Short mmCIF file of C-alpha atoms in Angstrom, two decimals:
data_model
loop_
_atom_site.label_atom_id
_atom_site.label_comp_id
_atom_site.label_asym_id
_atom_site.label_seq_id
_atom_site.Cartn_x
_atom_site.Cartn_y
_atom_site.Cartn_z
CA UNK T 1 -13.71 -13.15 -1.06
CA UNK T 2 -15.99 -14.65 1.50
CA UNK T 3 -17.31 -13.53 4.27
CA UNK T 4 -15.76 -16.21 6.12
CA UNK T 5 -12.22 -14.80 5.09
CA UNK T 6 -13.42 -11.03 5.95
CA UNK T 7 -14.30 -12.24 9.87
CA UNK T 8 -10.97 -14.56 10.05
CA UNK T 9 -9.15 -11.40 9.44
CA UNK T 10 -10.95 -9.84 11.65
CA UNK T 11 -10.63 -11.69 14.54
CA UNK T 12 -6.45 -11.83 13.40
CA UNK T 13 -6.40 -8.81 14.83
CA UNK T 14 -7.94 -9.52 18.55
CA UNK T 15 -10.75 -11.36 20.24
CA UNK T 16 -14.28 -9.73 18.99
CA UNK T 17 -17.87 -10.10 20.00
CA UNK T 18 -20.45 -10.70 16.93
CA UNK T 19 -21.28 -7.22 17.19
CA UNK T 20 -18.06 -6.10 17.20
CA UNK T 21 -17.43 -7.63 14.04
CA UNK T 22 -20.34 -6.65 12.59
CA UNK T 23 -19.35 -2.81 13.43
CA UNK T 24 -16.19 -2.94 12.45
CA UNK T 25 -17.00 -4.83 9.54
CA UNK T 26 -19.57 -1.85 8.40
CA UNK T 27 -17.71 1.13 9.67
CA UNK T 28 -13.78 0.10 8.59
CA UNK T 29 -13.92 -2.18 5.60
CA UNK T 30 -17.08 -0.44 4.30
CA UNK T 31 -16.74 -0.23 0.82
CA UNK T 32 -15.01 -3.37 0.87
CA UNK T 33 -17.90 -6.45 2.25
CA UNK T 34 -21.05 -5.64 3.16
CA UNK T 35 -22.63 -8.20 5.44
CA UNK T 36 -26.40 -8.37 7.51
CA UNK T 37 -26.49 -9.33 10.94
CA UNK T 38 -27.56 -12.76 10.66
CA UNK T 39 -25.67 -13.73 7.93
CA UNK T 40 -22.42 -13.04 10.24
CA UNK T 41 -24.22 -14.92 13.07
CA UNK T 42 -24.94 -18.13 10.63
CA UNK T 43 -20.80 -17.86 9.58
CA UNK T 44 -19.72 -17.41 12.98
CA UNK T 45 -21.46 -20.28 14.25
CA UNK T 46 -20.77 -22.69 11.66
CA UNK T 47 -16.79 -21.49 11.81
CA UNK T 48 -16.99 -22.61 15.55
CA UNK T 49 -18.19 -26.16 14.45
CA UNK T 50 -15.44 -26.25 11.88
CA UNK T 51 -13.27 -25.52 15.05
CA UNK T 52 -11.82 -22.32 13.26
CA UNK T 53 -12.63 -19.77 16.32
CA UNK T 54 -14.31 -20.47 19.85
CA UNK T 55 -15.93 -19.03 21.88
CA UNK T 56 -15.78 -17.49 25.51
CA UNK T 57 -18.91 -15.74 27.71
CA UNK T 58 -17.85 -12.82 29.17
CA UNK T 59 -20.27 -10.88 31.57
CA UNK T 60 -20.04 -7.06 32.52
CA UNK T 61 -22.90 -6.26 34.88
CA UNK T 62 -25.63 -8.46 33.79
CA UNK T 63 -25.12 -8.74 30.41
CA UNK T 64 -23.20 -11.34 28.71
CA UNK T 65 -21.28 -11.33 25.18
CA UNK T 66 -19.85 -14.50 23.45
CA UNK T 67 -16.52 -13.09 22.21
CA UNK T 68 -15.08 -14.88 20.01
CA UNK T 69 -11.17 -16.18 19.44
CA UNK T 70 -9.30 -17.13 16.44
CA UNK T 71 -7.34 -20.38 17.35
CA UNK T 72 -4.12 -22.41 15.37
CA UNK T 73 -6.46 -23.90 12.70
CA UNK T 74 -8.23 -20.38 11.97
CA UNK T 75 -5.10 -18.89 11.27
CA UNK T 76 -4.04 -21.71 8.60
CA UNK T 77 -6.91 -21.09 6.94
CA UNK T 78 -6.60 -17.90 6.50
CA UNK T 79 -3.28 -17.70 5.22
CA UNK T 80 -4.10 -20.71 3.06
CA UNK T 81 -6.40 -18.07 1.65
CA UNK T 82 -4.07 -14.99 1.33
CA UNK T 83 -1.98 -17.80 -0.58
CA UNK T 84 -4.23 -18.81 -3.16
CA UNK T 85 -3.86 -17.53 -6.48
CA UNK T 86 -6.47 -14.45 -7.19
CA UNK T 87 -8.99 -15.68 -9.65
CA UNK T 88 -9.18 -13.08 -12.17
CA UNK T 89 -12.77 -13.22 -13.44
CA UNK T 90 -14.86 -11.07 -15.26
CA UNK T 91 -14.80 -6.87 -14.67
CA UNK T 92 -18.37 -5.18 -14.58
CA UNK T 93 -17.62 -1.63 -14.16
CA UNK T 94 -21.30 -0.35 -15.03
CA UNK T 95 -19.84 3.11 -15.11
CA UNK T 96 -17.77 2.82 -17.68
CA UNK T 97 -20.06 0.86 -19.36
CA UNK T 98 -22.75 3.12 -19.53
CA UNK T 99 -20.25 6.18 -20.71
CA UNK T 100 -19.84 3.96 -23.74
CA UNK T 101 -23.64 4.40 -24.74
CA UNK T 102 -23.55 7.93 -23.63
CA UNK T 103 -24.20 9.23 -27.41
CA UNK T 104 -27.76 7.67 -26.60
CA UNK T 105 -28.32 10.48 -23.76
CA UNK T 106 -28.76 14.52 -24.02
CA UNK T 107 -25.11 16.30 -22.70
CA UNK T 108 -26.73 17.25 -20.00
CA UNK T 109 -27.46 13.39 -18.74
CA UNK T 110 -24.00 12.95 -19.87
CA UNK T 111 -22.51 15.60 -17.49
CA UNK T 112 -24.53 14.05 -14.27
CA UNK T 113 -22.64 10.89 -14.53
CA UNK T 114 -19.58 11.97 -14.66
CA UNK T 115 -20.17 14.64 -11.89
CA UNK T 116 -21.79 11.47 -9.63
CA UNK T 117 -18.54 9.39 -10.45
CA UNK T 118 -16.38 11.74 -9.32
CA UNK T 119 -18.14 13.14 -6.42
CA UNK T 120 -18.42 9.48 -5.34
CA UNK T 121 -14.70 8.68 -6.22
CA UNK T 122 -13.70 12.01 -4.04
CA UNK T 123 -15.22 10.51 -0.96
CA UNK T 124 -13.88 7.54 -0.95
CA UNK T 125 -10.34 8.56 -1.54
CA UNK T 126 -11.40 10.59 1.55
CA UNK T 127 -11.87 7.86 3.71
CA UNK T 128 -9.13 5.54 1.87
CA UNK T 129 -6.15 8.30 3.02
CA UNK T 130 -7.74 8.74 6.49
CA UNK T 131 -7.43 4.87 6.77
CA UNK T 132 -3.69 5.31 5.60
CA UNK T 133 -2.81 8.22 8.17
CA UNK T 134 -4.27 6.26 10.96
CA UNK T 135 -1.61 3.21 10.05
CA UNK T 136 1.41 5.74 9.25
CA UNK T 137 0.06 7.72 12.79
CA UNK T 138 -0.07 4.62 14.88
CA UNK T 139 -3.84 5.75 16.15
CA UNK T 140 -6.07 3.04 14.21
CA UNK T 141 -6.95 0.88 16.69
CA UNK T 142 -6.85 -2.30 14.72
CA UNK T 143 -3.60 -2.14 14.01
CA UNK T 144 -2.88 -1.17 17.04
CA UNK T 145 -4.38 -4.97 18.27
CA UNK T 146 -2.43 -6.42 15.44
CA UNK T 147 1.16 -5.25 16.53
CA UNK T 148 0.18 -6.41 20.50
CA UNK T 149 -0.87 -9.63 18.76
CA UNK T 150 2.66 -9.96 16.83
CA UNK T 151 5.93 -10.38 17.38
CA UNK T 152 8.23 -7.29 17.04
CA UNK T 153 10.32 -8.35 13.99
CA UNK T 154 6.91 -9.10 12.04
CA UNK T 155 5.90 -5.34 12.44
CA UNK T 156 7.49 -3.91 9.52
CA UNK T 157 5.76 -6.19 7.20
CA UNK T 158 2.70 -6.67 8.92
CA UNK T 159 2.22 -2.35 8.55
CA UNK T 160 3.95 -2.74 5.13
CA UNK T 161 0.93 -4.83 3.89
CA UNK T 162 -1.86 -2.77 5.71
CA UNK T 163 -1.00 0.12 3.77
CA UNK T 164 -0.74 -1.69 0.69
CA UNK T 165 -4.28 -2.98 0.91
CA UNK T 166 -5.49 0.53 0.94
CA UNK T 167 -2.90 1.94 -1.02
CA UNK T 168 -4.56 0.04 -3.93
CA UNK T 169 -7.88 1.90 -2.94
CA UNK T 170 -6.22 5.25 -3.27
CA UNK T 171 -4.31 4.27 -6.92
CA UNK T 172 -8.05 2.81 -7.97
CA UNK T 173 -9.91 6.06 -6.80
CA UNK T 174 -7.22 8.81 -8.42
CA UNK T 175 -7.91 6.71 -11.55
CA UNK T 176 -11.45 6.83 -11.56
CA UNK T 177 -11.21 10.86 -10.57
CA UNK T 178 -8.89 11.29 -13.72
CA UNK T 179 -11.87 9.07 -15.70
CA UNK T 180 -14.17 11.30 -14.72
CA UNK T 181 -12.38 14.77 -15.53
CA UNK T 182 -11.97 13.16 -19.34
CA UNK T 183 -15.05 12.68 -19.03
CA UNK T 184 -16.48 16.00 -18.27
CA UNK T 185 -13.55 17.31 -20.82
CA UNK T 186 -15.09 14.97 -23.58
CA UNK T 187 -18.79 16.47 -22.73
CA UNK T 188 -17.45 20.53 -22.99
CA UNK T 189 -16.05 19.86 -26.25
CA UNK T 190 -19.03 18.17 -27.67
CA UNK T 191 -20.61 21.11 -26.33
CA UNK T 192 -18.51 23.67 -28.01
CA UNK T 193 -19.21 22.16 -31.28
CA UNK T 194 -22.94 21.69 -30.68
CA UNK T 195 -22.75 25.51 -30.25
CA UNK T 196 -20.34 26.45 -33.25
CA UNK T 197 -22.35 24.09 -35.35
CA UNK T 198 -25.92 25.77 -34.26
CA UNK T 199 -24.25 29.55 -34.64
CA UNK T 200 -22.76 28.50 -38.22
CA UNK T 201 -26.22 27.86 -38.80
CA UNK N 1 -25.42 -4.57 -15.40
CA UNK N 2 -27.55 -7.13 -16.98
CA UNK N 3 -27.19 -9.21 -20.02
CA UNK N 4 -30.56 -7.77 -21.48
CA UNK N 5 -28.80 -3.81 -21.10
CA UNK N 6 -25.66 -5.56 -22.75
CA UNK N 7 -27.63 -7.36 -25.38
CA UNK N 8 -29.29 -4.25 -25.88
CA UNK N 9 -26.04 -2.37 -26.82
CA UNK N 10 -24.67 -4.89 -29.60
CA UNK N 11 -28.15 -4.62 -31.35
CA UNK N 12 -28.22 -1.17 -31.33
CA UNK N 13 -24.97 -1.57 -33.77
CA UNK N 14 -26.66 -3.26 -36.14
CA UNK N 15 -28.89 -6.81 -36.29
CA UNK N 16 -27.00 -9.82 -35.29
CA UNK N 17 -28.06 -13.52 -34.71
CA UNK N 18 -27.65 -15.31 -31.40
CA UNK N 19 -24.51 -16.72 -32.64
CA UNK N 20 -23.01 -13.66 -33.56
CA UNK N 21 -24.03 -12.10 -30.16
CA UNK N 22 -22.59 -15.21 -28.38
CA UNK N 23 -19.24 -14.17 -30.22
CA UNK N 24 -19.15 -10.64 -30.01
CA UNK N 25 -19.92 -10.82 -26.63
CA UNK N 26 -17.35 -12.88 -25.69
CA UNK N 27 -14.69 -11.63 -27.92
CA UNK N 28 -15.10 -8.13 -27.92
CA UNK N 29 -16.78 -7.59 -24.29
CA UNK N 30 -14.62 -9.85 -22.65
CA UNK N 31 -13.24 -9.58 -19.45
CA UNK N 32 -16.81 -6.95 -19.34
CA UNK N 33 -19.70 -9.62 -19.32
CA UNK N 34 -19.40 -13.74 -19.62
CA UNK N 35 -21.99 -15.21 -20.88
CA UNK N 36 -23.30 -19.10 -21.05
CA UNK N 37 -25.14 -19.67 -24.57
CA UNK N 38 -28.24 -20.67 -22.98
CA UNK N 39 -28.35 -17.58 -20.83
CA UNK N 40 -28.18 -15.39 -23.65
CA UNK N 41 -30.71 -17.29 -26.08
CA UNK N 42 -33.16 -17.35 -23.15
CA UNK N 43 -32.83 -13.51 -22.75
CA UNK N 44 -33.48 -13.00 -26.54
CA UNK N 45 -36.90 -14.75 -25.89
CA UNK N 46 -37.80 -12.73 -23.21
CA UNK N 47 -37.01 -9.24 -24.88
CA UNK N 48 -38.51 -10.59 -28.20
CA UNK N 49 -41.88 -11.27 -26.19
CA UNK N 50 -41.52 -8.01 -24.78
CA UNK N 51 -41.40 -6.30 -28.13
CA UNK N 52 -37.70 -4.81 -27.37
CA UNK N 53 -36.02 -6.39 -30.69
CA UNK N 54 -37.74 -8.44 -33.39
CA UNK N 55 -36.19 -11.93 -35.30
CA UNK N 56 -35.99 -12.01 -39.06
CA UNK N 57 -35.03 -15.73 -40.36
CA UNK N 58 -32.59 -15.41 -42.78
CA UNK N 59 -31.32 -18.42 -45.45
CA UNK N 60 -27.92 -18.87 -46.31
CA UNK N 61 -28.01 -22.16 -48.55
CA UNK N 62 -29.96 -24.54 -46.68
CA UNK N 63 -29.18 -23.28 -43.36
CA UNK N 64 -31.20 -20.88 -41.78
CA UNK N 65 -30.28 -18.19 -38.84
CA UNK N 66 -32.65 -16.19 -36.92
CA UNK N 67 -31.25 -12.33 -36.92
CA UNK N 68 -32.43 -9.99 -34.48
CA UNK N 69 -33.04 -6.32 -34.95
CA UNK N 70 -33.43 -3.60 -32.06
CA UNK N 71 -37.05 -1.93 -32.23
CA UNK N 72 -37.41 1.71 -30.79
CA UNK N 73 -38.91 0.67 -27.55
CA UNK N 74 -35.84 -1.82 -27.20
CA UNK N 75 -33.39 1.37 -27.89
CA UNK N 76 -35.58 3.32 -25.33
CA UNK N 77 -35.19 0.89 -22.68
CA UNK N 78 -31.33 1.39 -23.23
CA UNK N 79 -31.68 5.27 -22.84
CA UNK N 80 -33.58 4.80 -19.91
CA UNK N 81 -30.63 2.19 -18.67
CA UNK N 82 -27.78 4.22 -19.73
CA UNK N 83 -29.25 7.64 -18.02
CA UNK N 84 -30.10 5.99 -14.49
CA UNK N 85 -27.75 6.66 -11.49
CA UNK N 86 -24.85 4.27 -11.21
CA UNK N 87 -25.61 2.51 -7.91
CA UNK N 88 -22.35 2.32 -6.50
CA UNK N 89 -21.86 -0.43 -3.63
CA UNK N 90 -19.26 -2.47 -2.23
CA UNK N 91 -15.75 -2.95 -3.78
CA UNK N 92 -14.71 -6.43 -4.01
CA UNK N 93 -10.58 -6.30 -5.04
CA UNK N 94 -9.47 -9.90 -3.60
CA UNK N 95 -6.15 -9.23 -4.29
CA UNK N 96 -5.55 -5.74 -2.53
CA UNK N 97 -7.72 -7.34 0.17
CA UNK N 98 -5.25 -10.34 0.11
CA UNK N 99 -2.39 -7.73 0.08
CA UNK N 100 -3.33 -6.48 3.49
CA UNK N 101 -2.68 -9.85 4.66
CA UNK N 102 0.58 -10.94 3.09
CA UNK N 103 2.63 -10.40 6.67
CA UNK N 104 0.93 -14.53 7.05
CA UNK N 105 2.76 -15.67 4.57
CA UNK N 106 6.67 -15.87 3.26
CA UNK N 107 8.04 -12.75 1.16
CA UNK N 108 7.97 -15.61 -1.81
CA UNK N 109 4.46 -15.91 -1.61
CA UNK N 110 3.64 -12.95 -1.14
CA UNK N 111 5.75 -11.58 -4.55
CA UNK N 112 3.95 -14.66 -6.52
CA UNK N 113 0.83 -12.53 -5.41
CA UNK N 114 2.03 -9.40 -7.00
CA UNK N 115 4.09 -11.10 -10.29
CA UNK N 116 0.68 -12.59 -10.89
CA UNK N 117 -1.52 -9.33 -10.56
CA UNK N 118 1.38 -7.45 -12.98
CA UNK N 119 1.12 -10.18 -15.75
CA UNK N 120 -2.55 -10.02 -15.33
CA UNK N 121 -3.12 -6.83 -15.99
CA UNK N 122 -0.16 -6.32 -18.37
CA UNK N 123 -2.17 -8.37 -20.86
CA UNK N 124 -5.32 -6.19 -19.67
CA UNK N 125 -3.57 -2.85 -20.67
CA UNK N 126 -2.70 -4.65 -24.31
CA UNK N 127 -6.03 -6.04 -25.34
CA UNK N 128 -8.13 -2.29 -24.16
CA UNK N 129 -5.46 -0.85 -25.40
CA UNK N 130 -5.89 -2.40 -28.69
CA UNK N 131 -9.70 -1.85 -28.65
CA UNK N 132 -8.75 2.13 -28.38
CA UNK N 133 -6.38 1.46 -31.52
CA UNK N 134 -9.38 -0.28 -33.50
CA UNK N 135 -11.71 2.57 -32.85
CA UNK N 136 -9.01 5.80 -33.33
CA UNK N 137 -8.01 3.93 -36.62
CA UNK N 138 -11.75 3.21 -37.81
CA UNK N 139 -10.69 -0.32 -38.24
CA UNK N 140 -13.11 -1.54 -35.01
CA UNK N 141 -15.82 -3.40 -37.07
CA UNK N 142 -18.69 -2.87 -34.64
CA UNK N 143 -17.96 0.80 -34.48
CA UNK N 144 -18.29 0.82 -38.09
CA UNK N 145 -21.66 -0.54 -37.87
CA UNK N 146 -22.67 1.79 -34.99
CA UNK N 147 -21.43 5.22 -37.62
CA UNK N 148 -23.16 3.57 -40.71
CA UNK N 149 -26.49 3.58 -38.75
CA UNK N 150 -25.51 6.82 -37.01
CA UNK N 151 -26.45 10.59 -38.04
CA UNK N 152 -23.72 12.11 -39.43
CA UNK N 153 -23.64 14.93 -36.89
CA UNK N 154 -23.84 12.04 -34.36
CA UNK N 155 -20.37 10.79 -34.97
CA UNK N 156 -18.19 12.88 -32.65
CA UNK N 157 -20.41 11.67 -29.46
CA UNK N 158 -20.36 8.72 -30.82
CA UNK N 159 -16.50 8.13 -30.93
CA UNK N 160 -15.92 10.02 -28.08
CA UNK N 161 -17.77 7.83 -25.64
CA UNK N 162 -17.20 4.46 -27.19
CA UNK N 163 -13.21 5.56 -26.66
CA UNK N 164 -13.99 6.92 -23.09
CA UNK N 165 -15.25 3.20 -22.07
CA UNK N 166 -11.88 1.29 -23.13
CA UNK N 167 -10.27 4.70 -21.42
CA UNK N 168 -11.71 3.78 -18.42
CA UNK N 169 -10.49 0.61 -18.50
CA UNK N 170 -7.09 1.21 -19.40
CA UNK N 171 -6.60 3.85 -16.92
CA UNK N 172 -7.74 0.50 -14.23
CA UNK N 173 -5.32 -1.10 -15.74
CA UNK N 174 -2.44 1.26 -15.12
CA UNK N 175 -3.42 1.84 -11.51
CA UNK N 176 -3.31 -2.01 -10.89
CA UNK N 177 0.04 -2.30 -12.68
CA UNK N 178 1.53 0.72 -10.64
CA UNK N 179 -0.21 -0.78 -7.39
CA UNK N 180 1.77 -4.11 -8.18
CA UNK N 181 5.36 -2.82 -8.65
CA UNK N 182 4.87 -1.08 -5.46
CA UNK N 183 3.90 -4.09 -3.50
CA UNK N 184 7.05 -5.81 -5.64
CA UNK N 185 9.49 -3.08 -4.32
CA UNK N 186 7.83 -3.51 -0.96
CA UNK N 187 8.51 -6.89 -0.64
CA UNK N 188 12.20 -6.45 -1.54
CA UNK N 189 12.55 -3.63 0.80
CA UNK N 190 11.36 -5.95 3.58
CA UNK N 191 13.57 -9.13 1.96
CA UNK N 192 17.20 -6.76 2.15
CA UNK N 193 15.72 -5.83 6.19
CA UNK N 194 15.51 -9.74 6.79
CA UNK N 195 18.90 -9.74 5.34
CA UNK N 196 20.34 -7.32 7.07
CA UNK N 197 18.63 -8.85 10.58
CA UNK N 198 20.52 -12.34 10.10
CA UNK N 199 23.63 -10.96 8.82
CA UNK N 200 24.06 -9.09 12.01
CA UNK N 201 23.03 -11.84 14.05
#
């Protein structure tokens, strides 16, 4: 996934200002690209060159913003994206790594990390569901853009694949949640026997 | 994750040559860390200069293979590894990102996505799955190295984490799969609505 892809999808959904893209791109996909200011200032301005976007001043007052406009060749590279095959590569979960060389660690130790994961899993399948009830609501604004932008008999799939992208969130965070309740399940029964084995003694 | 912390861990089963790590590494770890040979022989230098493992040459015949062994400061450095924080940052899933955009692109396409995603992780499930099988049966050669140079009283941890690793994995794997055949009944729920559309036209 590049960046590139993340701010054609983006700008899909409506016209948006380089600062708009860089909020939204922070605040809604989050979890999902992470991007600094400049390097979505250096994209954006080399995507105008490749004529994939353009740009238009607009002034309020006496302040202007270049917002910014998906055109015909834009959208053909983004679906020629969303087309190619996913490259399946290699998986570095350092999590479940590490729980692998846990034996190395006190119980203690071993508790934190599993009380981390899952604290950290919790939020996000926080925010993944709020994303989902703002779709199934009809309140999240981008999607909001994106049906204006489309034509009514593309709505159904256009909200059928919305959820799905964060529906795969949700499946990935319940997962790691159940991970991390074996986990603390493994660590209370190493416990118990710790203690049987020290009372025996 | 770096190569050194994964190094690291295969030592600390028992003393292997670079070869053998090369193998192991890509066999066993897999999908976990890749590797390039030169990578890995480079990082062997580096932690034998810093006094983390130590080389033995060994002759077979007339060849001879340089086998290193983990010194205590090397299986400190794993400790200290394995008991930091997991830093969580951004998720990176191209194809649930690619999901969200499959209303660009024909139903076909967009069921190629999710066919594709099933058999990958279909074959996933099998080989972790098989891992678990290796390790429950005591047939997993590297585990047997890890008990043979383990404390008895060690074992149970032992087991129990090295299992909760591949768990982790598999339970990934089942999530993806179930995330899949939900975006493969999707896209026939939308294909009979298209059906139903022209019929009636």
């Amino acid at each position: 996934m590049s960046l590139r892809s993340a701010l054609l999808s983006l700008l899909s959904a409506e016209p948006m200002s380089g600062y708009d893209l860089e909020r939204v791109l922070n605040e809604t996909s989050g979890y999902v690209w992470t991007a600094q200011s400049s390097q979505i200032y250096t994209t954006l301005r080399q995507m105008e060159r490749d004529e994939l976007i353009e740009a238009e001043e607009l002034r309020t007052g006496d302040r202007t913003r270049r917002v910014y406009r998906l055109l015909e060749e834009g959208v053909e590279e983004l679906r020629r994206w969303a087309a190619e095959p996913v490259a399946y590569g290699a998986e570095r979960d350092v999590a479940h790594l590490k729980a692998s060389l846990l034996n190395l660690l006190t119980l203690d130790q071993a508790e934190s990390l599993f009380r981390a994961h899952l604290a950290h899993y919790r939020q996000r399948l926080m925010t993944w569901e709020r994303r989902i009830e703002g779709i199934e609501s009809g309140t999240s604004p981008i999607l909001r853009a994106r049906l204006r932008a489309a034509a009514p008999d593309e709505h159904d799939a256009l909200i059928a694949f919305k959820l799905l992208g964060y529906e795969g969130s949700v499946i990935r965070a319940r997962g790691e949640i159940e991970w991390a309740e074996l986990g603390l399940a493994r660590v209370r029964r190493l416990r118990e026997v710790t203690e049987l084995v020290q009372s025996a003694k």
